[in-house]
Coordinates of C-alpha atoms in Angstrom, one line a residue:
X29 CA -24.4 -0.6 18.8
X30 CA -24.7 -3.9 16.6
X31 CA -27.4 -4.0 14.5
X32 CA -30.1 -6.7 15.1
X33 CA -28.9 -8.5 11.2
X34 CA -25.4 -8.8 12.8
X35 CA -23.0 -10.1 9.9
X36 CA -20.2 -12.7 10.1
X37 CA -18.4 -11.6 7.3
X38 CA -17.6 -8.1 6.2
X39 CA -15.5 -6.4 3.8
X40 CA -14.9 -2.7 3.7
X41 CA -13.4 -1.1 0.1
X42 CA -13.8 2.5 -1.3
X43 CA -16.0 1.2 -4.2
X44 CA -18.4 -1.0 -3.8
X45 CA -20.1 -3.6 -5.6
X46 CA -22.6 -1.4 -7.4
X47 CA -23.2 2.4 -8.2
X48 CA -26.0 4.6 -9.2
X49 CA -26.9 6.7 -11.6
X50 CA -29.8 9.3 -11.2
X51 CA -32.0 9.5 -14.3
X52 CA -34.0 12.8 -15.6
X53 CA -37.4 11.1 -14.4
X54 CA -36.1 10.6 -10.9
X55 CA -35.5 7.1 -11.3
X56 CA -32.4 5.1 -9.6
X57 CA -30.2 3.2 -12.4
X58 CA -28.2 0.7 -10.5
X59 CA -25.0 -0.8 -12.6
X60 CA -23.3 -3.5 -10.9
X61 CA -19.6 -3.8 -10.9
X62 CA -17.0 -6.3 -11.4
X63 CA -13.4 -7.0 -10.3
X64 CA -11.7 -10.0 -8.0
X65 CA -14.0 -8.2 -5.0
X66 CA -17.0 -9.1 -6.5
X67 CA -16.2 -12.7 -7.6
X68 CA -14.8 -13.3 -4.5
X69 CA -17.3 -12.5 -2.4
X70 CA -19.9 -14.5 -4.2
X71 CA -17.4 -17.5 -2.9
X72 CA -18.2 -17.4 0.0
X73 CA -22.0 -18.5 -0.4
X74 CA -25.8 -17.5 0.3
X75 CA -25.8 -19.6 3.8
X76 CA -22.9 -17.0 5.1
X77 CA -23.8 -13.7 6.6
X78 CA -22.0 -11.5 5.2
X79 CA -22.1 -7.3 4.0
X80 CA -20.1 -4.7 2.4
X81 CA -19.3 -1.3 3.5
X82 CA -18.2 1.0 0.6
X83 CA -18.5 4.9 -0.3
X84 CA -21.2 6.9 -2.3
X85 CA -18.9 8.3 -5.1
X86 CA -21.2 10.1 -6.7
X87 CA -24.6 12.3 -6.8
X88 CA -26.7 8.9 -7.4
X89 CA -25.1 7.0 -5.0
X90 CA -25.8 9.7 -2.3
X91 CA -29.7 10.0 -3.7
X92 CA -29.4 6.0 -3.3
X93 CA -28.4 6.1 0.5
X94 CA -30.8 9.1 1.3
X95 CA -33.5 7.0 -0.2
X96 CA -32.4 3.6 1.6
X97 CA -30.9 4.8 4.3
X98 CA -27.4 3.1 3.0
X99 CA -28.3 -0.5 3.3
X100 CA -29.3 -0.8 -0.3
X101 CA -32.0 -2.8 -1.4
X102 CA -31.2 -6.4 -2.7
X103 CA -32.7 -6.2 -5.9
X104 CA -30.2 -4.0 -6.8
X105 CA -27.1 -6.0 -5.4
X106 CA -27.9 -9.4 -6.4
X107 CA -28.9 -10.3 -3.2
X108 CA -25.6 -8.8 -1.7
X109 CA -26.2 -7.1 1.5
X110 CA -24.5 -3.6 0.7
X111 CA -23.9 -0.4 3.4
X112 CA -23.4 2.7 1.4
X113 CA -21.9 5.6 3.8
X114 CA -22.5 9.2 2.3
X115 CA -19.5 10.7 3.3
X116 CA -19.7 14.6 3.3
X117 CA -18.8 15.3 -0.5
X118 CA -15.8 17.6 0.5
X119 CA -14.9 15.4 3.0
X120 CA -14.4 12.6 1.0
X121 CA -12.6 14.7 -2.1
X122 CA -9.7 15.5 0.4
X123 CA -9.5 12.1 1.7
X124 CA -9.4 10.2 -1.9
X125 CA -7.9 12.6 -3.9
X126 CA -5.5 15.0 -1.5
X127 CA -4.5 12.0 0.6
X128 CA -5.3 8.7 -0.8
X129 CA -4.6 9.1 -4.6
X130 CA -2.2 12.6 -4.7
X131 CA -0.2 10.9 -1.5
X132 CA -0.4 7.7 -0.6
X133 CA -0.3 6.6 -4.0
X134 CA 2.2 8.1 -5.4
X135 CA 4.8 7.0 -2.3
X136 CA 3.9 3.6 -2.8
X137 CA 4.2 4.0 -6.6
X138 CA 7.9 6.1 -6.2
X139 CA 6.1 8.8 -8.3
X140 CA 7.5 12.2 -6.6
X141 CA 9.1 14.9 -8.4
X142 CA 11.4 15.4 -5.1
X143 CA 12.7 18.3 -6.1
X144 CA 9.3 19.8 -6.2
X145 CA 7.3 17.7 -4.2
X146 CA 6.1 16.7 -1.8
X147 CA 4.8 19.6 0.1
X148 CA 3.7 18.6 3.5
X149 CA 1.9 22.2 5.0
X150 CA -1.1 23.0 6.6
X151 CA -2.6 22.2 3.4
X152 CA -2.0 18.7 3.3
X153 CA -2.7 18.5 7.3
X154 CA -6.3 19.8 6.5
X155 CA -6.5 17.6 3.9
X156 CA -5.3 14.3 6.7
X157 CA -7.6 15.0 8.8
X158 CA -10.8 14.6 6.5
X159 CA -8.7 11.3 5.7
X160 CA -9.3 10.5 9.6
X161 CA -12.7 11.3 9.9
X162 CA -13.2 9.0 6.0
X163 CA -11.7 6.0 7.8
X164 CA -13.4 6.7 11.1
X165 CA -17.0 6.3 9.1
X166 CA -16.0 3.3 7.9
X167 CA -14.7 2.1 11.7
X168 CA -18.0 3.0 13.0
X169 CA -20.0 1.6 10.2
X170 CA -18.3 -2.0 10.8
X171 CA -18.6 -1.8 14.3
X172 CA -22.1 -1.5 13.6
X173 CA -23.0 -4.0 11.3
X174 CA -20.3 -6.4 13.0
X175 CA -21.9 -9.7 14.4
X176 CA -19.8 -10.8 17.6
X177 CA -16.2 -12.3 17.1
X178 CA -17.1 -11.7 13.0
X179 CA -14.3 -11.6 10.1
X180 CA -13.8 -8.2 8.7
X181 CA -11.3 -7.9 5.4
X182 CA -10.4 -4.3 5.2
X183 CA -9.1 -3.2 1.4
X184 CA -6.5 -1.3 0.6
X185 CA -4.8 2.5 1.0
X186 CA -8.1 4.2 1.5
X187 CA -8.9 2.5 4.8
X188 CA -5.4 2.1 6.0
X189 CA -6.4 3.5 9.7
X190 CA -9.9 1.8 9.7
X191 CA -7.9 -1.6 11.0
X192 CA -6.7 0.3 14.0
X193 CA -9.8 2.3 14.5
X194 CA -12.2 -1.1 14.9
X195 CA -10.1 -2.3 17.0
X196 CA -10.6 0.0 19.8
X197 CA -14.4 -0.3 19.1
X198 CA -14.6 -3.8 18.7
X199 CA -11.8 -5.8 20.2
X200 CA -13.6 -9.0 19.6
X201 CA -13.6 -8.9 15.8
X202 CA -11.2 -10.5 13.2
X203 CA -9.4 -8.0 11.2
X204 CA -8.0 -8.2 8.1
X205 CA -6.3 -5.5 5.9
X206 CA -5.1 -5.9 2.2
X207 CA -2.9 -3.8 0.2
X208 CA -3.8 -4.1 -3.6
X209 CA -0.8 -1.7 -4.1
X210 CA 3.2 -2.2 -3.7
X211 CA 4.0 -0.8 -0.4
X212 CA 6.8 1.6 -0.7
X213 CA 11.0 1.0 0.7
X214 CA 11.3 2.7 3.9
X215 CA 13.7 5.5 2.6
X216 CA 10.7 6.5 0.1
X217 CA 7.8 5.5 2.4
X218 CA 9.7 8.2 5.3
X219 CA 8.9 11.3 2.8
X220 CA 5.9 11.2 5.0
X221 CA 5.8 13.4 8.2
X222 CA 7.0 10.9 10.7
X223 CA 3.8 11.2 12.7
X224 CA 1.4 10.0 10.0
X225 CA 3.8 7.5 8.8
X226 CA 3.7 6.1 12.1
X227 CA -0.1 6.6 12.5
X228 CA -0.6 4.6 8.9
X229 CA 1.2 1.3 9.9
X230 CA -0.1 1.4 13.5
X231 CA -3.4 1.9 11.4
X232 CA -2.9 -1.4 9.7
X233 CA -1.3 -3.1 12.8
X234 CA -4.3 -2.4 14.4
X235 CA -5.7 -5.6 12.4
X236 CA -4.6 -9.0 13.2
X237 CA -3.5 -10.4 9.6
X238 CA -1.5 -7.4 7.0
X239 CA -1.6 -9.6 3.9
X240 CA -0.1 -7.9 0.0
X241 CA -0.1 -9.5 -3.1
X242 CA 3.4 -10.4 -3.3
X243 CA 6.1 -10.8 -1.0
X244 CA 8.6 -8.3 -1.8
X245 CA 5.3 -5.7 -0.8
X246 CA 5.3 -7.5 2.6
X247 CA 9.0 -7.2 3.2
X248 CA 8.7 -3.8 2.7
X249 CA 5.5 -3.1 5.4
X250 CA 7.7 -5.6 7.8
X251 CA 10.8 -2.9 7.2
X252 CA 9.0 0.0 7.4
X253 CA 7.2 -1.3 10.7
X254 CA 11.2 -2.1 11.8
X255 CA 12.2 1.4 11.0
X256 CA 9.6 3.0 12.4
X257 CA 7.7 1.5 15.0
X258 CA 10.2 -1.2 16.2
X259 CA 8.5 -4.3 14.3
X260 CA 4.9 -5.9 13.7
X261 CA 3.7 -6.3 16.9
X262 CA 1.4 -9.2 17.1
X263 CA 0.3 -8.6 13.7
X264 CA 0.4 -11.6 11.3
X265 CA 1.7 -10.7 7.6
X266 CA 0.7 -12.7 4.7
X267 CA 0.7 -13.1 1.2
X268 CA -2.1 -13.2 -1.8
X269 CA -1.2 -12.8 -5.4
X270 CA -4.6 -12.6 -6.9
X271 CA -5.0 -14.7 -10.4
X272 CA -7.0 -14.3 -13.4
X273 CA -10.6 -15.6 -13.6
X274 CA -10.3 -18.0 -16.3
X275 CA -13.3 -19.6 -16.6
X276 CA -15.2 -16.2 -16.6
X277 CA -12.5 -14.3 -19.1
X278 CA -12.7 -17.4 -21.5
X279 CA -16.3 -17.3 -21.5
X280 CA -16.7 -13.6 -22.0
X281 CA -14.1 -13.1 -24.8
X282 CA -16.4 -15.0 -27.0
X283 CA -19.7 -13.4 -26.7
X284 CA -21.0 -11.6 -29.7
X285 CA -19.9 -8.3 -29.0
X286 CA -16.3 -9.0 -28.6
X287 CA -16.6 -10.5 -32.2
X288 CA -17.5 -7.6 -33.5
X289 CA -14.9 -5.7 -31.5
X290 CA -12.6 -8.0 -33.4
X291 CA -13.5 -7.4 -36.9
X292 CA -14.0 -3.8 -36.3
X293 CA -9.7 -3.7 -34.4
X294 CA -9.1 -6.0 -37.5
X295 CA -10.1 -3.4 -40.2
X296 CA -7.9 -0.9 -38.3
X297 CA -5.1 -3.0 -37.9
X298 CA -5.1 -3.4 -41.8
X299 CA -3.4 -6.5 -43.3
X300 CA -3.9 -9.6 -42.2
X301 CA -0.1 -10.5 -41.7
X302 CA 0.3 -7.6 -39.5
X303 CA 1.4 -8.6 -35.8
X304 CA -0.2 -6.5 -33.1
X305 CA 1.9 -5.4 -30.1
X306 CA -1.5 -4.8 -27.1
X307 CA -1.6 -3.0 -24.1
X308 CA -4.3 -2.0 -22.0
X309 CA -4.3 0.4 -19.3
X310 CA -5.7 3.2 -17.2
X311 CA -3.6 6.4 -18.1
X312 CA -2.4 6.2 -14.2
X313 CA 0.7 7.5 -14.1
X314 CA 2.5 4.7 -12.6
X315 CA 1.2 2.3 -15.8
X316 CA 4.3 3.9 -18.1
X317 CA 2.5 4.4 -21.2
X318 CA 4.4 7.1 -22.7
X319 CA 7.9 5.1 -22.5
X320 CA 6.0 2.3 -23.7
X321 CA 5.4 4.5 -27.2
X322 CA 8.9 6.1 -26.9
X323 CA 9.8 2.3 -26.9
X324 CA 7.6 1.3 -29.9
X325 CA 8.3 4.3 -31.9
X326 CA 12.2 3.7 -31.1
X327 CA 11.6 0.1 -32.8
X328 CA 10.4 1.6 -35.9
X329 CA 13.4 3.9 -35.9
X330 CA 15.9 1.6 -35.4
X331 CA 14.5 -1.6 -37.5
X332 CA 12.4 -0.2 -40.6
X333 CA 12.0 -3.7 -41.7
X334 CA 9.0 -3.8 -39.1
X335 CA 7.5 -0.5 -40.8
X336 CA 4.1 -1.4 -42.5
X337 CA 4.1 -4.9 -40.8
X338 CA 3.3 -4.4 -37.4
X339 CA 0.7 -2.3 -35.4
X340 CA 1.0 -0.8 -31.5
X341 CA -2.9 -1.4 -30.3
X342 CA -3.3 0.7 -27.0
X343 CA -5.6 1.2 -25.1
X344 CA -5.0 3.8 -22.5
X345 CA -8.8 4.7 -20.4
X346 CA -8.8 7.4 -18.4
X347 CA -8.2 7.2 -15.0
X348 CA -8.9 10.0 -12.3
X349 CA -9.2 13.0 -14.7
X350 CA -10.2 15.2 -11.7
X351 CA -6.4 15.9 -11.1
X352 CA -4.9 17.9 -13.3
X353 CA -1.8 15.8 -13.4
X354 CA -3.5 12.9 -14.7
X355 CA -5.4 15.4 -17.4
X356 CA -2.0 16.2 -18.8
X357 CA -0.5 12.7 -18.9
X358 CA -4.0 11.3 -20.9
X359 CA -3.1 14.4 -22.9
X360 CA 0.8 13.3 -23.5
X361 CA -0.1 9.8 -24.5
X362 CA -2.2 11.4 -27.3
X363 CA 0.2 13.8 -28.2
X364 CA 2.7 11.4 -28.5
X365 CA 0.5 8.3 -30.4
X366 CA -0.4 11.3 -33.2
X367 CA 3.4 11.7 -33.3
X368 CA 4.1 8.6 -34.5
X369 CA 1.3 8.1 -36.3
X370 CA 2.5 11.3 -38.5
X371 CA 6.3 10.1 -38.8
X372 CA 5.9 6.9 -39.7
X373 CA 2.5 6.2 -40.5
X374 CA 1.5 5.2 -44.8
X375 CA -1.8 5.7 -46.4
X376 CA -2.7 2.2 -45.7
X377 CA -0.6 2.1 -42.0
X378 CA -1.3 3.4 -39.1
X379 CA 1.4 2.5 -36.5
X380 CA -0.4 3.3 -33.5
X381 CA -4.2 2.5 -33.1
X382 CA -5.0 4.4 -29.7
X383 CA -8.3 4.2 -28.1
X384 CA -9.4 6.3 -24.5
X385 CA -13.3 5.1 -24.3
X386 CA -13.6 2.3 -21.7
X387 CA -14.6 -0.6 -23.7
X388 CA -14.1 -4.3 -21.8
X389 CA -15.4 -6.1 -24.9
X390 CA -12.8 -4.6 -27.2
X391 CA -9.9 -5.0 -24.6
X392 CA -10.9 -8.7 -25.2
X393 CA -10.8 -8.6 -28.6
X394 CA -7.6 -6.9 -28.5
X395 CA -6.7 -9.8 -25.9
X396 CA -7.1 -12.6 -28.7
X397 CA -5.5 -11.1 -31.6
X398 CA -2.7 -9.7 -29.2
X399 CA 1.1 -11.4 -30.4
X400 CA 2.9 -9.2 -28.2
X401 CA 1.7 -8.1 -24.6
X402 CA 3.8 -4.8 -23.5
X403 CA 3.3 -4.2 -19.6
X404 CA 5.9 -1.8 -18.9
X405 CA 4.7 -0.3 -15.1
X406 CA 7.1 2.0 -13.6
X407 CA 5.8 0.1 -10.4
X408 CA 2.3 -2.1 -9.9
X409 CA 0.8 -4.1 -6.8
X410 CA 0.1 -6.6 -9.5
X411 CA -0.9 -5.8 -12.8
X412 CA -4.1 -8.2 -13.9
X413 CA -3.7 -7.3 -17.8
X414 CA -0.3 -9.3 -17.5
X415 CA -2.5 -12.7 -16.0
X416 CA -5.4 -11.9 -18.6
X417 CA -4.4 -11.6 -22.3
X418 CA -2.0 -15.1 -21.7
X419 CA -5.4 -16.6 -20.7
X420 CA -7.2 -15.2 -24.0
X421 CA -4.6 -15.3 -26.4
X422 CA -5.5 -17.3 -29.1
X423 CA -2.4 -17.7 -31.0
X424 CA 0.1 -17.3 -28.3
X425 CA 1.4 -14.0 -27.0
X426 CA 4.8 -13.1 -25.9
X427 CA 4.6 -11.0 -22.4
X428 CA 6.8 -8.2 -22.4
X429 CA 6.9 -7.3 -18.3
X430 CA 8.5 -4.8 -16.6
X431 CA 10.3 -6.1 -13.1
X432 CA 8.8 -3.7 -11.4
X433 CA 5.5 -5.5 -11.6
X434 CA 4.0 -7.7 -9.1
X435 CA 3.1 -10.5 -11.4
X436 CA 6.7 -10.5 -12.4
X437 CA 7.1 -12.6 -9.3
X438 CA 4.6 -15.8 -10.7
X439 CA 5.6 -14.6 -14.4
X440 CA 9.0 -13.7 -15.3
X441 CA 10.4 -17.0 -16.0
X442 CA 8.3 -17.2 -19.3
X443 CA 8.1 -13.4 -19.8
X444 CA 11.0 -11.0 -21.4
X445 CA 11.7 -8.8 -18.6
X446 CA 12.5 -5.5 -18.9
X447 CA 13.4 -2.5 -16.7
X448 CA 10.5 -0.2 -17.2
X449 CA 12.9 3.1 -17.4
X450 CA 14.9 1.6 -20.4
X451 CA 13.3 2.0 -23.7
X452 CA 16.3 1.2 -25.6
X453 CA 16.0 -2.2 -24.0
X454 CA 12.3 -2.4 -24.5
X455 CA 12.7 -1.8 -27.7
X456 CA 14.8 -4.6 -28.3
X457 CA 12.4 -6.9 -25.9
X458 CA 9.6 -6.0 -28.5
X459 CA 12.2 -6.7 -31.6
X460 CA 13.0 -10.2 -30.2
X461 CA 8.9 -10.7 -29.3
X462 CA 8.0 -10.2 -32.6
X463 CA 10.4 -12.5 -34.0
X464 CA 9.9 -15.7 -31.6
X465 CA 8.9 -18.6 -33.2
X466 CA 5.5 -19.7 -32.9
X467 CA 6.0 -22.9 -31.3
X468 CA 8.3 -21.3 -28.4
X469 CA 5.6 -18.2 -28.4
X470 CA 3.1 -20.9 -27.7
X471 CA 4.3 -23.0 -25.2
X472 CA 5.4 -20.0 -23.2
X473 CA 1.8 -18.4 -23.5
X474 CA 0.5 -22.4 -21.9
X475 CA 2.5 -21.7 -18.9
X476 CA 1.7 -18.2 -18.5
X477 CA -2.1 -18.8 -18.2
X478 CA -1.4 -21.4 -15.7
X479 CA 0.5 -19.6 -13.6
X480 CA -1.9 -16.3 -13.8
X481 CA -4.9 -18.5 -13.1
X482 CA -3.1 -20.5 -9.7
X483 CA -5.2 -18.5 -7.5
X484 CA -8.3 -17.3 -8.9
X485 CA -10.5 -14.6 -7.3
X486 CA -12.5 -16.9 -5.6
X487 CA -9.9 -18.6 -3.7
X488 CA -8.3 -15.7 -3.1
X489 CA -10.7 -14.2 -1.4
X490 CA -11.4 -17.3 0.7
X491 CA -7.2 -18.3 1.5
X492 CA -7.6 -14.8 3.2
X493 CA -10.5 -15.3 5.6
X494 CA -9.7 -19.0 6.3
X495 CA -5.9 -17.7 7.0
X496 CA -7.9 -14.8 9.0
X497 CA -10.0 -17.6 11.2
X498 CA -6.6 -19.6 11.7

């Protein structure tokens, strides 16, 4: 049944645009979110139709949809029309983090311990089907709020069967799906029982455009699909690689706060001559932050001349500390940061300054005073930290990159590449970072930026519902 405010645009995610937190006095705290979503969205324009179906992730969110009935209310969204689906709490646990972040994730992101795992039993099976019934509330929801022959862009691994799902409800609408992570070879992706491998890409198949963020991710749904289901079908693939927001990053690094961020990094980085070698990441375990230290700390082994004049500023957030193997890689980074710290480290140098409290304005900071960027991911869909700090830098930053990165693709020709496993080697990347001249350092940093900022979130988000309407 289509509701009587029929939209013509819809986009579907896991996380929305907003979330709630319930205070002591019963009051709703709404905190809106940010991300190439949200700014792309907000391209397509007031005199569009348009709403977005997303989960209740927490106990406020769920409050929030008891008390609105899920379509929040547009004070809260910036005049975004939002659905909010309260999906049975243990439901949704086995669908994000049994399936979705313990399975699909780590096939697309080669992270298996094969010897050990994966397990597929009656466990995991349990554990699909709350999956199914995840996507199907999201089907339903769509089909619901749909306006006839509307545009729906479906995100990412969560909702891979929602595609396939609308389509037998609403065979007039325009589907789109995007992957925001790589999509995994076949001989990994086929660790999968063969029946929900095959259920997954006839999920996506179900809509009529598949579109990744770079090609080799495409290549590898189009093999998989060869493999396993005999090709594409009608299904159209395409290609996205989502860019920085330039105008926005430029203008937000220099707000008050990141200043003070700045002096406050400054006093902990010590001298003034010191160069600073930046990352910032989520500790997921595909982001590679412990070789990344075993890297740095294999610098200060091998060339003491950098001891005392250079200092490793990482920050590694947590990220999903509900699964214990995330817990003890947040707890390895640390481990391994107050390591160094104790081997190397002077009274007035500290090699490693490691910080675990989200903080955007001080990942700014970092940003500008970075002179070497290290984004080492074992594997990444894209990797946004690679596009920003090039945009921010105010001095000029070398990019270290791993080639297992999707932004290698725009990037690599003004990046030092490195294979993510090889910490000998990325050592040595650092080494000949540090030591670029300035000029060279600068003029690679000016070409960066403009190729991380080609397609902005904004036009991203509109290249895929114009190729959509095509």
């Amino acid at each position: 049944m289509v509701t009587e405010q029929a939209a013509q645009v819809l986009v579907a995610s896991n996380r929305g645009p907003l979330s709630y937190t319930l205070r002591d006095d019963g009051a709703l705290e709404p905190k809106r979110g940010g991300g190439g979503l949200v700014s792309g969205l907000s391209a397509i324009g007031p005199e569009t139709d348009a709403v977005w179906v997303c989960a209740a992730l927490g106990d406020g969110d769920r409050e929030a949809v008891r008390r609105t009935g899920g379509r929040l209310d547009p004070a809260d969204t910036g005049g975004q029309r939002v659905r909010m689906l309260d999906i049975a709490p243990e439901v949704y646990a086995d669908a994000y983090n049994g399936v979705a972040n313990s399975t699909l994730w780590f096939v697309h992101h080669l992270l298996y311990q094969t010897p050990l795992e994966p397990v597929f039993g009656p466990e995991f099976r349990a554990q699909w089907a709350s999956y199914e019934t995840y996507n199907r509330a999201f089907a339903e929801a769509l089909a619901d709020e749909a306006g006839e022959g509307a545009s729906v862009l479906v995100q990412d691994y969560h909702l891979a069967l929602v595609p396939g799902m609308l389509r037998a409800l609403r065979p007039d609408l325009r589907i789109g799906h995007f992957s925001h992570t790589p999509w995994a070879p076949v001989d990994y992706f086929r660790l999968l029982p063969d029946d929900i491998a095959r259920q997954l890409l006839r999920g996506i198949l179900g809509a009529d455009r598949a579109a990744f963020l770079t090609r080799r991710w495409a290549d590898a749904f189009t093999a998989c699909c060869a493999a396993l289901l005999g090709g594409t079908g009608n299904t159209r693939i395409g290609v996205h690689g989502l860019g920085a927001d330039a105008d926005f990053l430029r203008e937000r690094a220099h707000r008050p706060d990141v200043d003070e961020r700045m002096e406050s990094l400054r006093a902990q980085i010590g001298g003034a001559d010191r160069k600073t070698i930046v990352r910032v990441d989520r500790t997921e375990l595909s982001k590679n932050i412990v070789r990344g230290l075993l890297a740095y700390r294999l610098l200060l082994a091998d060339r003491p001349e950098w001891r005392e004049r250079v200092v490793h500023v990482a920050f590694a957030y947590p990220s999903r500390q509900d699964l214990a193997v995330y817990r003890d890689y947040t707890a390895e980074v640390r481990r391994l940061a107050d390591e160094i710290n104790a081997e190397f480290g002077t009274d007035g140098w500290l090699p490693v300054v490691l910080h675990v409290k989200d903080d955007f304005a001080r990942s700014l900071a970092a940003y500008r005073l970075a002179d070497v960027a290290l984004v080492n991911p074992i594997r990444d869909g894209m990797n946004l930290v690679a596009k920003e700090i090039p945009v921010v830098s105010e001095h000029g930053c070398v990019l270290v990159l791993s080639r297992e990165a999707g932004a290698y693709e725009e990037l690599s020709e003004d990046a030092l590449v490195v294979n993510p496993y090889d910490i000998t080697a990325t050592a040595s990347a650092l080494h000949e970072a540090l030591t670029m001249e300035p000029h060279e350092r600068a003029e690679r940093t000016k070409r960066l930026a403009a190729a991380a900022t080609a397609l902005p979130p904004q036009r991203w988000f509109l290249d895929q519902l114009d190729a959509l309407r095509a």
